[in-house]
mmCIF file of C-alpha atoms and ligand atoms in Angstrom:
data_model
loop_
_atom_site.group_PDB
_atom_site.id
_atom_site.type_symbol
_atom_site.label_atom_id
_atom_site.label_comp_id
_atom_site.label_asym_id
_atom_site.label_seq_id
_atom_site.Cartn_x
_atom_site.Cartn_y
_atom_site.Cartn_z
ATOM 1 C CA MET S 147 -49.350 1.646 6.839
ATOM 2 C CA LYS S 148 -46.868 -0.308 8.858
ATOM 3 C CA ALA S 149 -47.539 -2.534 11.865
ATOM 4 C CA ILE S 150 -46.039 -1.073 15.025
ATOM 5 C CA MET S 151 -46.943 -3.757 17.532
ATOM 6 C CA ASP S 152 -46.377 -7.473 17.887
ATOM 7 C CA LEU S 153 -47.945 -8.820 21.067
ATOM 8 C CA HIS S 154 -47.564 -12.547 20.442
ATOM 9 C CA THR S 155 -43.921 -13.598 20.829
ATOM 10 C CA HIS S 156 -41.971 -16.230 22.724
ATOM 11 C CA THR S 157 -38.502 -16.501 24.252
ATOM 12 C CA LEU S 158 -36.173 -19.287 25.354
ATOM 13 C CA ALA S 159 -38.317 -19.615 28.474
ATOM 14 C CA ALA S 160 -41.039 -21.339 26.393
ATOM 15 C CA GLY S 161 -38.864 -24.447 26.221
ATOM 16 C CA HIS S 162 -39.438 -24.707 22.451
ATOM 17 C CA ALA S 163 -38.389 -21.211 21.290
ATOM 18 C CA TYR S 164 -34.863 -20.146 20.503
ATOM 19 C CA SER S 165 -34.193 -16.478 21.215
ATOM 20 C CA THR S 166 -33.592 -14.484 24.346
ATOM 21 C CA LEU S 167 -35.744 -11.536 25.351
ATOM 22 C CA LEU S 168 -32.839 -9.224 24.485
ATOM 23 C CA GLU S 169 -32.565 -10.729 20.975
ATOM 24 C CA ASN S 170 -36.307 -10.214 20.527
ATOM 25 C CA ILE S 171 -36.016 -6.577 21.670
ATOM 26 C CA ASP S 172 -33.142 -6.047 19.242
ATOM 27 C CA ALA S 173 -35.259 -7.492 16.403
ATOM 28 C CA ALA S 174 -38.255 -5.362 17.383
ATOM 29 C CA LEU S 175 -36.106 -2.208 17.237
ATOM 30 C CA ALA S 176 -34.751 -3.268 13.839
ATOM 31 C CA MET S 177 -38.321 -3.729 12.585
ATOM 32 C CA GLY S 178 -39.348 -0.287 13.858
ATOM 33 C CA LEU S 179 -41.942 -1.611 16.301
ATOM 34 C CA GLN S 180 -43.211 0.664 19.068
ATOM 35 C CA TYR S 181 -44.626 -2.171 21.197
ATOM 36 C CA LEU S 182 -43.250 -5.648 21.708
ATOM 37 C CA GLY S 183 -45.260 -8.068 23.826
ATOM 38 C CA MET S 184 -43.649 -11.083 25.427
ATOM 39 C CA SER S 185 -46.532 -13.545 25.746
ATOM 40 C CA GLU S 186 -44.815 -16.541 27.264
ATOM 41 C CA HIS S 187 -46.612 -19.881 27.334
ATOM 42 C CA GLY S 188 -48.511 -20.655 30.531
ATOM 43 C CA PRO S 189 -47.102 -23.098 33.081
ATOM 44 C CA THR S 190 -48.793 -26.269 31.807
ATOM 45 C CA SER S 191 -46.809 -26.084 28.560
ATOM 46 C CA PRO S 192 -44.259 -28.908 28.503
ATOM 47 C CA GLY S 193 -40.846 -27.388 29.284
ATOM 48 C CA GLY S 194 -42.482 -24.005 29.862
ATOM 49 C CA PRO S 195 -41.921 -21.564 32.692
ATOM 50 C CA HIS S 196 -43.027 -22.018 36.277
ATOM 51 C CA ASN S 197 -45.556 -19.613 37.830
ATOM 52 C CA PHE S 198 -42.644 -17.689 39.363
ATOM 53 C CA PHE S 199 -41.574 -16.549 35.889
ATOM 54 C CA PHE S 200 -44.769 -14.516 35.667
ATOM 55 C CA SER S 201 -44.442 -12.960 39.105
ATOM 56 C CA ASN S 202 -40.977 -11.503 38.542
ATOM 57 C CA TYR S 203 -41.685 -9.182 35.607
ATOM 58 C CA LYS S 204 -40.916 -6.251 37.903
ATOM 59 C CA VAL S 205 -37.176 -6.761 37.254
ATOM 60 C CA ILE S 206 -37.553 -6.135 33.514
ATOM 61 C CA PRO S 207 -37.052 -2.572 32.194
ATOM 62 C CA ARG S 208 -39.912 -1.576 29.899
ATOM 63 C CA ILE S 209 -38.544 1.076 27.531
ATOM 64 C CA TYR S 210 -35.614 0.485 25.177
ATOM 65 C CA ASP S 211 -33.558 1.995 22.412
ATOM 66 C CA ARG S 212 -30.092 1.731 20.927
ATOM 67 C CA GLU S 213 -27.108 3.421 22.538
ATOM 68 C CA GLU S 214 -25.994 6.145 20.157
ATOM 69 C CA ASN S 215 -22.312 5.283 19.831
ATOM 70 C CA THR S 216 -22.417 1.514 20.000
ATOM 71 C CA GLY S 217 -25.846 0.551 18.623
ATOM 72 C CA ARG S 218 -26.207 -1.702 21.645
ATOM 73 C CA VAL S 219 -29.736 -2.233 23.004
ATOM 74 C CA ILE S 220 -30.174 -0.419 26.308
ATOM 75 C CA PRO S 221 -33.047 0.504 28.606
ATOM 76 C CA LYS S 222 -33.767 4.190 27.936
ATOM 77 C CA PRO S 223 -36.607 6.204 29.508
ATOM 78 C CA ASP S 224 -37.282 8.127 26.268
ATOM 79 C CA GLY S 225 -36.655 5.142 23.996
ATOM 80 C CA SER S 226 -38.740 4.180 20.990
ATOM 81 C CA LEU S 227 -39.761 0.654 22.009
ATOM 82 C CA ARG S 228 -42.015 -0.333 24.888
ATOM 83 C CA LEU S 229 -41.983 -3.869 26.160
ATOM 84 C CA LEU S 230 -45.156 -5.445 27.535
ATOM 85 C CA CYS S 231 -44.878 -8.539 29.674
ATOM 86 C CA GLY S 232 -47.739 -10.991 29.530
ATOM 87 C CA VAL S 233 -48.740 -14.572 28.998
ATOM 88 C CA GLU S 234 -50.261 -16.855 26.414
ATOM 89 C CA ALA S 235 -52.351 -18.749 28.939
ATOM 90 C CA ASN S 236 -53.615 -22.222 28.126
ATOM 91 C CA ILE S 237 -57.352 -22.736 27.947
ATOM 92 C CA CYS S 238 -57.838 -25.930 29.970
ATOM 93 C CA SER S 239 -61.554 -26.755 29.876
ATOM 94 C CA THR S 240 -64.913 -25.842 28.367
ATOM 95 C CA ASN S 241 -65.346 -23.558 31.382
ATOM 96 C CA GLY S 242 -62.613 -21.407 29.864
ATOM 97 C CA GLU S 243 -60.397 -22.105 32.846
ATOM 98 C CA LEU S 244 -56.804 -20.881 32.389
ATOM 99 C CA ASP S 245 -53.555 -22.339 33.693
ATOM 100 C CA LEU S 246 -52.512 -19.148 35.465
ATOM 101 C CA GLU S 247 -54.306 -17.865 38.535
ATOM 102 C CA GLU S 248 -55.808 -14.423 38.801
ATOM 103 C CA ARG S 249 -53.143 -13.215 41.234
ATOM 104 C CA TYR S 250 -50.553 -13.606 38.441
ATOM 105 C CA LEU S 251 -52.782 -12.272 35.684
ATOM 106 C CA GLN S 252 -53.633 -9.124 37.591
ATOM 107 C CA LYS S 253 -49.979 -8.108 37.918
ATOM 108 C CA MET S 254 -48.995 -8.466 34.279
ATOM 109 C CA ASP S 255 -49.588 -6.114 31.361
ATOM 110 C CA TYR S 256 -51.887 -8.298 29.268
ATOM 111 C CA ALA S 257 -52.944 -11.851 28.547
ATOM 112 C CA LEU S 258 -53.724 -13.889 25.481
ATOM 113 C CA ALA S 259 -55.534 -17.173 25.880
ATOM 114 C CA SER S 260 -55.210 -20.017 23.380
ATOM 115 C CA ILE S 261 -56.202 -23.620 22.889
ATOM 116 C CA HIS S 262 -53.256 -26.021 22.610
ATOM 117 C CA PRO S 263 -53.398 -29.821 22.273
ATOM 118 C CA PHE S 264 -51.306 -30.460 25.399
ATOM 119 C CA ALA S 265 -53.734 -28.608 27.690
ATOM 120 C CA PHE S 266 -57.137 -29.068 26.062
ATOM 121 C CA THR S 267 -58.958 -32.100 24.688
ATOM 122 C CA ALA S 268 -60.875 -31.181 21.547
ATOM 123 C CA GLY S 269 -64.621 -31.361 21.959
ATOM 124 C CA SER S 270 -67.472 -30.594 19.567
ATOM 125 C CA ARG S 271 -67.497 -27.307 17.657
ATOM 126 C CA LYS S 272 -69.917 -26.018 20.266
ATOM 127 C CA GLU S 273 -67.678 -27.045 23.175
ATOM 128 C CA ASN S 274 -64.512 -25.569 21.650
ATOM 129 C CA THR S 275 -66.372 -22.323 21.005
ATOM 130 C CA LEU S 276 -67.718 -22.242 24.548
ATOM 131 C CA ALA S 277 -64.214 -22.789 25.981
ATOM 132 C CA SER S 278 -62.852 -19.911 23.887
ATOM 133 C CA VAL S 279 -65.716 -17.539 24.698
ATOM 134 C CA ARG S 280 -65.461 -18.193 28.418
ATOM 135 C CA ALA S 281 -61.703 -17.640 28.272
ATOM 136 C CA PHE S 282 -62.014 -14.173 26.767
ATOM 137 C CA GLN S 283 -64.863 -13.305 29.103
ATOM 138 C CA ASN S 284 -62.157 -13.385 31.790
ATOM 139 C CA PRO S 285 -61.497 -9.659 32.353
ATOM 140 C CA TYR S 286 -57.720 -10.170 32.171
ATOM 141 C CA VAL S 287 -57.839 -11.787 28.743
ATOM 142 C CA LYS S 288 -57.899 -9.284 25.903
ATOM 143 C CA ILE S 289 -56.844 -11.484 22.971
ATOM 144 C CA LEU S 290 -57.852 -14.956 21.796
ATOM 145 C CA GLY S 291 -54.745 -16.518 20.228
ATOM 146 C CA HIS S 292 -54.880 -18.434 16.914
ATOM 147 C CA PRO S 293 -58.624 -19.223 16.712
ATOM 148 C CA ASP S 294 -57.820 -20.965 13.438
ATOM 149 C CA ASP S 295 -56.789 -24.530 14.241
ATOM 150 C CA GLY S 296 -58.900 -27.143 12.460
ATOM 151 C CA ARG S 297 -58.045 -29.611 15.216
ATOM 152 C CA PHE S 298 -60.319 -27.460 17.437
ATOM 153 C CA PRO S 299 -63.123 -26.319 15.120
ATOM 154 C CA LEU S 300 -64.989 -23.161 16.133
ATOM 155 C CA ASP S 301 -68.323 -21.579 15.304
ATOM 156 C CA TYR S 302 -67.012 -18.276 13.933
ATOM 157 C CA ASP S 303 -70.329 -16.515 13.854
ATOM 158 C CA GLU S 304 -70.878 -17.141 17.542
ATOM 159 C CA LEU S 305 -67.226 -16.504 18.430
ATOM 160 C CA VAL S 306 -67.184 -13.094 16.749
ATOM 161 C CA ARG S 307 -70.523 -12.011 18.229
ATOM 162 C CA GLU S 308 -69.366 -12.973 21.724
ATOM 163 C CA ALA S 309 -65.976 -11.293 21.246
ATOM 164 C CA ARG S 310 -67.733 -8.100 20.268
ATOM 165 C CA GLN S 311 -69.883 -8.318 23.370
ATOM 166 C CA ALA S 312 -66.867 -8.959 25.640
ATOM 167 C CA GLN S 313 -64.705 -6.342 23.852
ATOM 168 C CA ALA S 314 -62.122 -9.023 23.226
ATOM 169 C CA VAL S 315 -59.936 -9.135 20.147
ATOM 170 C CA LEU S 316 -59.364 -12.129 17.890
ATOM 171 C CA GLU S 317 -55.902 -12.845 16.613
ATOM 172 C CA VAL S 318 -54.810 -13.341 13.035
ATOM 173 C CA ASN S 319 -51.803 -15.549 13.660
ATOM 174 C CA ASN S 320 -49.112 -15.177 11.014
ATOM 175 C CA SER S 321 -47.553 -18.543 11.949
ATOM 176 C CA SER S 322 -50.788 -20.414 11.275
ATOM 177 C CA LEU S 323 -50.399 -19.382 7.619
ATOM 178 C CA ASN S 324 -47.053 -21.165 7.389
ATOM 179 C CA PRO S 325 -47.680 -24.447 5.514
ATOM 180 C CA GLN S 326 -45.402 -26.180 8.060
ATOM 181 C CA SER S 327 -47.591 -25.142 10.985
ATOM 182 C CA ALA S 328 -48.876 -27.976 13.171
ATOM 183 C CA ARG S 329 -52.263 -26.256 13.179
ATOM 184 C CA GLN S 330 -54.650 -27.452 10.523
ATOM 185 C CA GLY S 331 -56.529 -25.527 7.865
ATOM 186 C CA GLY S 332 -55.066 -22.176 8.931
ATOM 187 C CA ARG S 333 -55.692 -20.359 5.662
ATOM 188 C CA GLU S 334 -59.280 -21.551 5.255
ATOM 189 C CA ASN S 335 -60.119 -20.913 8.897
ATOM 190 C CA ILE S 336 -58.528 -17.450 9.040
ATOM 191 C CA THR S 337 -60.362 -16.574 5.831
ATOM 192 C CA GLU S 338 -63.670 -17.519 7.430
ATOM 193 C CA LEU S 339 -62.725 -15.692 10.628
ATOM 194 C CA LEU S 340 -61.862 -12.502 8.724
ATOM 195 C CA LYS S 341 -65.045 -12.620 6.654
ATOM 196 C CA THR S 342 -67.085 -13.004 9.839
ATOM 197 C CA CYS S 343 -65.209 -10.105 11.476
ATOM 198 C CA MET S 344 -66.067 -7.937 8.461
ATOM 199 C CA LYS S 345 -69.713 -8.888 8.826
ATOM 200 C CA TYR S 346 -69.789 -7.719 12.459
ATOM 201 C CA ASP S 347 -67.206 -4.906 12.275
ATOM 202 C CA GLN S 348 -65.070 -6.760 14.809
ATOM 203 C CA PRO S 349 -61.392 -5.780 15.217
ATOM 204 C CA VAL S 350 -58.520 -8.252 14.951
ATOM 205 C CA ILE S 351 -54.884 -8.104 15.939
ATOM 206 C CA MET S 352 -52.063 -9.700 13.994
ATOM 207 C CA GLY S 353 -49.544 -11.695 16.013
ATOM 208 C CA THR S 354 -46.420 -13.356 14.688
ATOM 209 C CA ASP S 355 -46.249 -16.052 17.382
ATOM 210 C CA SER S 356 -42.503 -15.708 16.933
ATOM 211 C CA HIS S 357 -40.438 -18.588 18.309
ATOM 212 C CA MET S 358 -37.202 -17.073 17.010
ATOM 213 C CA CYS S 359 -36.213 -13.419 16.787
ATOM 214 C CA PHE S 360 -36.191 -13.253 12.981
ATOM 215 C CA ALA S 361 -39.992 -13.610 12.950
ATOM 216 C CA ILE S 362 -40.635 -10.608 15.234
ATOM 217 C CA GLY S 363 -42.825 -8.008 13.508
ATOM 218 C CA VAL S 364 -43.030 -9.965 10.220
ATOM 219 C CA PHE S 365 -46.697 -10.115 9.211
ATOM 220 C CA ASP S 366 -46.274 -10.736 5.465
ATOM 221 C CA ASP S 367 -48.597 -13.748 5.170
ATOM 222 C CA ALA S 368 -51.352 -12.223 7.315
ATOM 223 C CA GLU S 369 -51.181 -8.912 5.431
ATOM 224 C CA GLN S 370 -51.232 -10.681 2.067
ATOM 225 C CA LEU S 371 -54.373 -12.640 3.005
ATOM 226 C CA MET S 372 -56.062 -9.487 4.315
ATOM 227 C CA ARG S 373 -55.283 -7.687 1.052
ATOM 228 C CA GLU S 374 -56.807 -10.565 -0.919
ATOM 229 C CA LEU S 375 -59.966 -10.373 1.204
ATOM 230 C CA GLU S 376 -60.012 -6.552 1.177
ATOM 231 C CA PHE S 377 -60.164 -6.620 4.964
ATOM 232 C CA PRO S 378 -60.408 -3.012 6.234
ATOM 233 C CA LYS S 379 -57.196 -1.771 7.857
ATOM 234 C CA GLU S 380 -59.241 0.190 10.404
ATOM 235 C CA LEU S 381 -60.217 -3.158 11.925
ATOM 236 C CA VAL S 382 -56.571 -4.209 12.373
ATOM 237 C CA LEU S 383 -55.250 -2.893 15.696
ATOM 238 C CA ASN S 384 -51.532 -3.208 14.857
ATOM 239 C CA TYR S 385 -51.268 -0.001 12.848
ATOM 240 C CA ASP S 386 -52.244 2.601 15.428
ATOM 241 C CA PRO S 387 -50.391 2.990 18.762
ATOM 242 C CA GLU S 388 -53.562 4.402 20.331
ATOM 243 C CA ASN S 389 -55.081 0.909 20.160
ATOM 244 C CA ILE S 390 -52.671 -0.383 22.777
ATOM 245 C CA ARG S 391 -54.935 1.033 25.448
ATOM 246 C CA LYS S 392 -57.660 -1.387 24.406
ATOM 247 C CA LEU S 393 -55.374 -4.301 25.157
ATOM 248 C CA ILE S 394 -53.393 -3.710 28.294
ATOM 249 C CA ASN S 395 -54.008 -3.268 31.986
ATOM 250 C CA ILE S 396 -51.480 -0.534 32.672
ATOM 251 C CA THR S 397 -51.132 3.105 31.748
ATOM 252 C CA LEU S 398 -48.030 3.702 29.672
HETATM 253 ZN ZN1 ZN F 862 -50.234 -20.778 20.929
HETATM 254 ZN ZN1 ZN F 863 -47.678 -18.626 20.904
#
């Protein structure tokens, strides 16, 4: 089985990522993805986009392929790759408050919410868990990004039970498994997260958190860890295009 969606990716607009949207689309086509999600960082990210970035997605074509003669990436109504435009909103408080208002969230295709050090002050395990749970209880938030950072410890048993209740999906972030990641204890925390998801039959989604096009659709570290843990593929949403409907606001 091959992953056909990557819904956690960044572009130049993040202020600390290095590829254009077109370069990401090109990479997604090369990797054989069917769905690419641009989940740009919310507006409180240093150097990140202004609110207006998220209100202008209407100008972006959504279906792409390569032009037959030239191999150039073009918008094409019957193309093989669909682009989803969303946000990786910052969780700002234990109330699960996000840095993007509802009027923006309701117009985009999907939203992840994540804890980042520049927008959230780490509290107790209980407080960090509460912040995360309240964020994905927001009806626009379908995915909790990288719930694996030891700087913001979480109660996985409670997190997974609440996610199941809210029909939210927890991310297995491929970048957190990179030893150079700023996040702490990624491998140990993702291992605990996956074991807890197995206990409750809770689905996960893999995201690359790509900050340069070469990472798009590359899930090697996440897939390796899941193999080691014998995590059931049926609980990984990336392999079946039908699962996209569980994650987005629009009909494709
Ligand atoms: Zn993030
Ligand atoms: Zn990210």
